[in-house]
PDB file of C-alpha atoms in Angstrom:
ATOM      1  CA  MET L   1     140.849  37.155 140.410  1.00  0.00           C
ATOM      2  CA  ARG L   2     144.198  35.885 141.625  1.00  0.00           C
ATOM      3  CA  ILE L   3     146.944  36.112 138.976  1.00  0.00           C
ATOM      4  CA  ARG L   4     148.656  33.658 140.303  1.00  0.00           C
ATOM      5  CA  THR L   5     172.034  25.000 133.555  1.00  0.00           C
ATOM      6  CA  ALA L   6     174.043  26.310 131.460  1.00  0.00           C
ATOM      7  CA  THR L   7     177.885  26.115 132.399  1.00  0.00           C
ATOM      8  CA  VAL L   8     179.133  27.865 135.395  1.00  0.00           C
ATOM      9  CA  MET L   9     180.842  30.341 133.186  1.00  0.00           C
ATOM     10  CA  GLY L  10     177.578  31.015 131.423  1.00  0.00           C
ATOM     11  CA  ALA L  11     175.845  31.657 134.684  1.00  0.00           C
ATOM     12  CA  LEU L  12     178.644  34.109 135.743  1.00  0.00           C
ATOM     13  CA  ALA L  13     178.355  35.987 132.360  1.00  0.00           C
ATOM     14  CA  LEU L  14     174.595  36.374 132.989  1.00  0.00           C
ATOM     15  CA  ALA L  15     175.185  37.815 136.461  1.00  0.00           C
ATOM     16  CA  ALA L  16     177.359  40.537 134.882  1.00  0.00           C
ATOM     17  CA  CYS L  17     174.718  41.942 132.424  1.00  0.00           C
ATOM     18  CA  ALA L  18     171.940  43.956 133.864  1.00  0.00           C
ATOM     19  CA  THR L  19     172.415  46.644 136.433  1.00  0.00           C
ATOM     20  CA  THR L  20     170.122  48.664 138.748  1.00  0.00           C
ATOM     21  CA  ALA L  21     169.616  52.428 138.495  1.00  0.00           C
ATOM     22  CA  THR L  22     172.413  52.825 141.031  1.00  0.00           C
ATOM     23  CA  GLY L  23     174.863  50.775 138.909  1.00  0.00           C
ATOM     24  CA  ALA L  24     174.610  47.724 141.074  1.00  0.00           C
ATOM     25  CA  GLU L  25     173.976  44.330 139.444  1.00  0.00           C
ATOM     26  CA  GLN L  26     170.368  43.107 139.326  1.00  0.00           C
ATOM     27  CA  PRO L  27     169.885  39.853 141.092  1.00  0.00           C
ATOM     28  CA  ARG L  28     169.458  37.016 138.606  1.00  0.00           C
ATOM     29  CA  VAL L  29     167.330  33.881 139.202  1.00  0.00           C
ATOM     30  CA  VAL L  30     167.406  30.885 136.922  1.00  0.00           C
ATOM     31  CA  LEU L  31     164.223  28.939 136.434  1.00  0.00           C
ATOM     32  CA  GLU L  32     164.657  25.280 135.163  1.00  0.00           C
ATOM     33  CA  THR L  33     161.318  23.915 133.791  1.00  0.00           C
ATOM     34  CA  ASP L  34     160.197  20.978 131.882  1.00  0.00           C
ATOM     35  CA  ALA L  35     159.618  23.341 128.957  1.00  0.00           C
ATOM     36  CA  GLY L  36     163.065  25.006 129.102  1.00  0.00           C
ATOM     37  CA  ARG L  37     165.142  27.537 130.962  1.00  0.00           C
ATOM     38  CA  MET L  38     164.235  31.016 131.919  1.00  0.00           C
ATOM     39  CA  VAL L  39     166.407  33.738 133.554  1.00  0.00           C
ATOM     40  CA  LEU L  40     164.918  36.569 135.579  1.00  0.00           C
ATOM     41  CA  ALA L  41     166.699  39.838 136.391  1.00  0.00           C
ATOM     42  CA  LEU L  42     165.042  41.417 139.514  1.00  0.00           C
ATOM     43  CA  ASP L  43     164.842  45.196 140.080  1.00  0.00           C
ATOM     44  CA  LEU L  44     165.876  45.466 143.686  1.00  0.00           C
ATOM     45  CA  ASP L  45     166.208  49.266 143.469  1.00  0.00           C
ATOM     46  CA  ARG L  46     162.627  49.974 142.487  1.00  0.00           C
ATOM     47  CA  ALA L  47     160.955  46.878 143.820  1.00  0.00           C
ATOM     48  CA  PRO L  48     162.727  45.851 146.998  1.00  0.00           C
ATOM     49  CA  LEU L  49     159.793  44.326 148.901  1.00  0.00           C
ATOM     50  CA  SER L  50     158.764  42.092 146.052  1.00  0.00           C
ATOM     51  CA  THR L  51     162.360  41.148 145.096  1.00  0.00           C
ATOM     52  CA  CYS L  52     163.399  40.234 148.574  1.00  0.00           C
ATOM     53  CA  ASN L  53     160.247  38.266 149.222  1.00  0.00           C
ATOM     54  CA  PHE L  54     160.707  36.324 145.898  1.00  0.00           C
ATOM     55  CA  LEU L  55     164.337  35.624 146.751  1.00  0.00           C
ATOM     56  CA  ALA L  56     163.403  34.334 150.157  1.00  0.00           C
ATOM     57  CA  TYR L  57     161.286  31.667 148.628  1.00  0.00           C
ATOM     58  CA  VAL L  58     163.996  30.970 145.977  1.00  0.00           C
ATOM     59  CA  THR L  59     166.893  30.468 148.505  1.00  0.00           C
ATOM     60  CA  ASP L  60     164.818  28.224 150.726  1.00  0.00           C
ATOM     61  CA  GLY L  61     163.981  26.013 147.713  1.00  0.00           C
ATOM     62  CA  ASP L  62     160.285  26.592 148.061  1.00  0.00           C
ATOM     63  CA  TYR L  63     159.654  26.699 144.226  1.00  0.00           C
ATOM     64  CA  ASP L  64     161.490  23.437 143.627  1.00  0.00           C
ATOM     65  CA  GLY L  65     159.019  20.914 142.391  1.00  0.00           C
ATOM     66  CA  GLY L  66     156.288  23.575 141.893  1.00  0.00           C
ATOM     67  CA  SER L  67     154.732  24.398 138.552  1.00  0.00           C
ATOM     68  CA  PHE L  68     153.420  26.803 136.062  1.00  0.00           C
ATOM     69  CA  PHE L  69     149.860  25.836 136.438  1.00  0.00           C
ATOM     70  CA  ARG L  70     147.904  28.498 134.725  1.00  0.00           C
ATOM     71  CA  THR L  71     147.837  30.149 131.356  1.00  0.00           C
ATOM     72  CA  VAL L  72     145.725  33.129 130.139  1.00  0.00           C
ATOM     73  CA  VAL L  73     145.576  33.896 126.384  1.00  0.00           C
ATOM     74  CA  ARG L  74     144.277  37.203 125.367  1.00  0.00           C
ATOM     75  CA  GLN L  75     142.435  35.857 122.234  1.00  0.00           C
ATOM     76  CA  THR L  76     140.501  33.289 124.181  1.00  0.00           C
ATOM     77  CA  ASN L  77     139.961  35.324 127.343  1.00  0.00           C
ATOM     78  CA  ALA L  78     136.299  36.402 127.917  1.00  0.00           C
ATOM     79  CA  ASN L  79     137.387  38.972 130.505  1.00  0.00           C
ATOM     80  CA  PRO L  80     136.825  42.546 129.381  1.00  0.00           C
ATOM     81  CA  TYR L  81     140.425  43.217 130.278  1.00  0.00           C
ATOM     82  CA  PRO L  82     142.215  40.374 128.608  1.00  0.00           C
ATOM     83  CA  ILE L  83     145.815  39.498 129.518  1.00  0.00           C
ATOM     84  CA  ASP L  84     148.680  37.301 128.341  1.00  0.00           C
ATOM     85  CA  VAL L  85     150.393  35.546 131.243  1.00  0.00           C
ATOM     86  CA  ILE L  86     151.559  32.186 132.737  1.00  0.00           C
ATOM     87  CA  GLN L  87     151.341  31.818 136.550  1.00  0.00           C
ATOM     88  CA  ALA L  88     153.552  29.756 138.856  1.00  0.00           C
ATOM     89  CA  ALA L  89     153.315  28.406 142.315  1.00  0.00           C
ATOM     90  CA  THR L  90     155.178  26.370 144.919  1.00  0.00           C
ATOM     91  CA  PRO L  91     154.242  22.712 145.485  1.00  0.00           C
ATOM     92  CA  ARG L  92     152.024  23.945 148.266  1.00  0.00           C
ATOM     93  CA  GLY L  93     149.887  25.821 145.679  1.00  0.00           C
ATOM     94  CA  SER L  94     149.023  29.387 144.664  1.00  0.00           C
ATOM     95  CA  ASP L  95     147.878  30.327 148.157  1.00  0.00           C
ATOM     96  CA  ASP L  96     151.249  29.308 149.868  1.00  0.00           C
ATOM     97  CA  ASP L  97     151.295  31.538 152.959  1.00  0.00           C
ATOM     98  CA  SER L  98     154.359  30.071 154.539  1.00  0.00           C
ATOM     99  CA  ARG L  99     155.533  33.695 154.755  1.00  0.00           C
ATOM    100  CA  PRO L 100     153.424  36.797 155.564  1.00  0.00           C
ATOM    101  CA  PRO L 101     151.951  38.585 152.661  1.00  0.00           C
ATOM    102  CA  ILE L 102     153.801  41.825 151.515  1.00  0.00           C
ATOM    103  CA  PRO L 103     152.764  45.338 150.687  1.00  0.00           C
ATOM    104  CA  LEU L 104     151.783  46.077 147.133  1.00  0.00           C
ATOM    105  CA  GLU L 105     154.404  47.994 145.272  1.00  0.00           C
ATOM    106  CA  ARG L 106     152.300  49.816 142.688  1.00  0.00           C
ATOM    107  CA  THR L 107     153.619  50.374 139.175  1.00  0.00           C
ATOM    108  CA  ARG L 108     152.494  54.091 139.652  1.00  0.00           C
ATOM    109  CA  ASP L 109     155.008  54.478 142.331  1.00  0.00           C
ATOM    110  CA  ILE L 110     157.983  52.391 141.179  1.00  0.00           C
ATOM    111  CA  GLY L 111     157.912  53.015 137.473  1.00  0.00           C
ATOM    112  CA  LEU L 112     157.979  49.413 136.255  1.00  0.00           C
ATOM    113  CA  ARG L 113     155.358  48.192 133.682  1.00  0.00           C
ATOM    114  CA  HIS L 114     153.843  44.985 132.648  1.00  0.00           C
ATOM    115  CA  VAL L 115     155.576  44.686 129.284  1.00  0.00           C
ATOM    116  CA  ALA L 116     156.447  41.444 127.500  1.00  0.00           C
ATOM    117  CA  GLY L 117     158.800  39.509 129.670  1.00  0.00           C
ATOM    118  CA  ALA L 118     157.844  41.218 132.898  1.00  0.00           C
ATOM    119  CA  VAL L 119     157.671  39.132 136.118  1.00  0.00           C
ATOM    120  CA  SER L 120     155.067  40.197 138.677  1.00  0.00           C
ATOM    121  CA  MET L 121     153.372  39.054 141.923  1.00  0.00           C
ATOM    122  CA  ALA L 122     149.972  37.422 141.924  1.00  0.00           C
ATOM    123  CA  ARG L 123     147.483  38.713 144.492  1.00  0.00           C
ATOM    124  CA  ASP L 124     143.781  39.000 145.462  1.00  0.00           C
ATOM    125  CA  GLY L 125     143.422  42.248 147.362  1.00  0.00           C
ATOM    126  CA  PRO L 126     146.178  44.888 147.933  1.00  0.00           C
ATOM    127  CA  ASP L 127     148.942  43.685 150.269  1.00  0.00           C
ATOM    128  CA  THR L 128     148.112  39.997 149.990  1.00  0.00           C
ATOM    129  CA  ALA L 129     150.858  38.619 147.660  1.00  0.00           C
ATOM    130  CA  THR L 130     152.915  35.715 149.073  1.00  0.00           C
ATOM    131  CA  SER L 131     154.654  33.272 146.691  1.00  0.00           C
ATOM    132  CA  SER L 132     152.773  32.940 143.469  1.00  0.00           C
ATOM    133  CA  PHE L 133     154.160  34.883 140.586  1.00  0.00           C
ATOM    134  CA  PHE L 134     153.349  35.327 136.854  1.00  0.00           C
ATOM    135  CA  ILE L 135     155.295  36.185 133.688  1.00  0.00           C
ATOM    136  CA  VAL L 136     153.748  38.434 131.057  1.00  0.00           C
ATOM    137  CA  THR L 137     154.102  37.233 127.533  1.00  0.00           C
ATOM    138  CA  GLN L 138     152.830  40.260 125.586  1.00  0.00           C
ATOM    139  CA  ASP L 139     152.538  43.938 126.672  1.00  0.00           C
ATOM    140  CA  THR L 140     149.643  44.006 129.017  1.00  0.00           C
ATOM    141  CA  PRO L 141     149.090  47.581 130.478  1.00  0.00           C
ATOM    142  CA  VAL L 142     145.674  46.514 132.111  1.00  0.00           C
ATOM    143  CA  LEU L 143     147.868  44.940 134.872  1.00  0.00           C
ATOM    144  CA  ASP L 144     149.459  48.261 135.750  1.00  0.00           C
ATOM    145  CA  PHE L 145     148.061  50.718 138.211  1.00  0.00           C
ATOM    146  CA  GLY L 146     144.801  52.091 136.997  1.00  0.00           C
ATOM    147  CA  GLY L 147     144.203  49.117 134.704  1.00  0.00           C
ATOM    148  CA  GLY L 148     140.971  47.286 134.825  1.00  0.00           C
ATOM    149  CA  ARG L 149     142.146  43.712 135.348  1.00  0.00           C
ATOM    150  CA  ASN L 150     141.739  43.837 139.044  1.00  0.00           C
ATOM    151  CA  PRO L 151     138.562  45.679 140.112  1.00  0.00           C
ATOM    152  CA  ASP L 152     140.341  47.703 142.837  1.00  0.00           C
ATOM    153  CA  GLY L 153     142.484  49.376 140.117  1.00  0.00           C
ATOM    154  CA  GLN L 154     145.589  49.081 142.069  1.00  0.00           C
ATOM    155  CA  GLY L 155     147.383  46.876 139.500  1.00  0.00           C
ATOM    156  CA  PHE L 156     149.927  44.217 140.212  1.00  0.00           C
ATOM    157  CA  ALA L 157     153.518  44.414 141.455  1.00  0.00           C
ATOM    158  CA  ALA L 158     156.063  44.057 138.569  1.00  0.00           C
ATOM    159  CA  PHE L 159     159.494  43.516 140.067  1.00  0.00           C
ATOM    160  CA  GLY L 160     161.782  42.291 137.290  1.00  0.00           C
ATOM    161  CA  HIS L 161     161.904  40.891 133.560  1.00  0.00           C
ATOM    162  CA  LEU L 162     163.067  37.949 131.611  1.00  0.00           C
ATOM    163  CA  VAL L 163     166.538  38.310 130.150  1.00  0.00           C
ATOM    164  CA  GLU L 164     166.411  34.778 128.664  1.00  0.00           C
ATOM    165  CA  GLY L 165     163.548  32.426 127.809  1.00  0.00           C
ATOM    166  CA  LEU L 166     160.665  34.655 126.619  1.00  0.00           C
ATOM    167  CA  ASP L 167     160.202  31.936 123.941  1.00  0.00           C
ATOM    168  CA  VAL L 168     159.981  29.365 126.653  1.00  0.00           C
ATOM    169  CA  ALA L 169     157.190  31.380 128.546  1.00  0.00           C
ATOM    170  CA  ARG L 170     155.270  31.808 125.220  1.00  0.00           C
ATOM    171  CA  ARG L 171     155.570  28.121 124.653  1.00  0.00           C
ATOM    172  CA  ILE L 172     154.135  27.394 128.120  1.00  0.00           C
ATOM    173  CA  GLN L 173     151.382  29.864 127.526  1.00  0.00           C
ATOM    174  CA  MET L 174     150.204  27.936 124.445  1.00  0.00           C
ATOM    175  CA  SER L 175     150.357  24.544 126.075  1.00  0.00           C
ATOM    176  CA  PRO L 176     147.099  22.492 126.498  1.00  0.00           C
ATOM    177  CA  ALA L 177     144.691  23.983 129.045  1.00  0.00           C
ATOM    178  CA  ASN L 178     141.205  23.417 130.317  1.00  0.00           C
ATOM    179  CA  GLY L 179     138.233  25.759 130.443  1.00  0.00           C
ATOM    180  CA  GLN L 180     139.389  27.122 133.799  1.00  0.00           C
ATOM    181  CA  GLU L 181     142.767  28.291 132.461  1.00  0.00           C
ATOM    182  CA  GLN L 182     144.616  25.320 134.218  1.00  0.00           C
ATOM    183  CA  LEU L 183     147.519  23.867 132.158  1.00  0.00           C
ATOM    184  CA  THR L 184     146.920  20.129 131.559  1.00  0.00           C
ATOM    185  CA  PRO L 185     149.275  18.963 132.694  1.00  0.00           C
ATOM    186  CA  PRO L 186     150.982  21.796 134.620  1.00  0.00           C
ATOM    187  CA  VAL L 187     154.608  22.460 133.568  1.00  0.00           C
ATOM    188  CA  VAL L 188     156.955  21.374 136.270  1.00  0.00           C
ATOM    189  CA  LEU L 189     159.200  24.026 137.727  1.00  0.00           C
ATOM    190  CA  ARG L 190     162.204  21.855 138.619  1.00  0.00           C
ATOM    191  CA  SER L 191     164.294  24.413 140.360  1.00  0.00           C
ATOM    192  CA  ALA L 192     164.731  28.119 140.947  1.00  0.00           C
ATOM    193  CA  ARG L 193     168.227  29.281 141.764  1.00  0.00           C
ATOM    194  CA  ILE L 194     169.837  32.694 142.470  1.00  0.00           C
ATOM    195  CA  VAL L 195     172.964  33.369 140.427  1.00  0.00           C
ATOM    196  CA  GLY L 196     175.741  34.542 142.875  1.00  0.00           C
ATOM    197  CA  GLU L 197     174.902  35.823 146.406  1.00  0.00           C
ATOM    198  CA  VAL L 198     171.732  37.058 148.012  1.00  0.00           C
ATOM    199  CA  PRO L 199     171.940  40.931 147.992  1.00  0.00           C
ATOM    200  CA  ALA L 200     172.755  42.207 151.552  1.00  0.00           C
ATOM    201  CA  GLN L 201     169.457  44.222 151.375  1.00  0.00           C
ATOM    202  CA  CYS L 202     167.600  40.973 151.326  1.00  0.00           C
ATOM    203  CA  ARG L 203     169.409  39.132 154.043  1.00  0.00           C
ATOM    204  CA  PRO L 204     167.722  38.642 157.524  1.00  0.00           C
TER     205      PRO L 204
END
């Protein structure tokens, strides 16, 4: 199954907070939605492929006008490996392949985990992720390598975490949905913007 502003001074303050393992600042992305604002810190050191891929979609404005279209709530999920996530897509949908798919960065190898607030790439098989991403609202280890949510056991590619707006994500998760886990209506993703410059590592 595919898991698919504040003031300028406030944005600058956000950019100065989290750092990578090497001491460099983690790239920040601000998501403005109809349900509120969320801020992501991306782990470029440990998940460079997923981070740079995500930032490419962000800087080209591909998420603008997209949506959080799917919610999965553990208590109402019949899957034997229940999860708590909300999934987003570009306006072109969760299978937007305007860029090539990227290799899977396994949690076993990079050391990130699907804890509350984690942001991760949706995928079908390994090495198929493109644009669709999801945010974890409660600790959900079955999404890690070796977890049972995907039958291949390879897990999903966590590449960052929320530093603001977990309450927004949880509010979206509890919004009305149909029997196919589709939000009714979807929550509009108005814009996704990087705070500051694109890291040199992610530039063409």
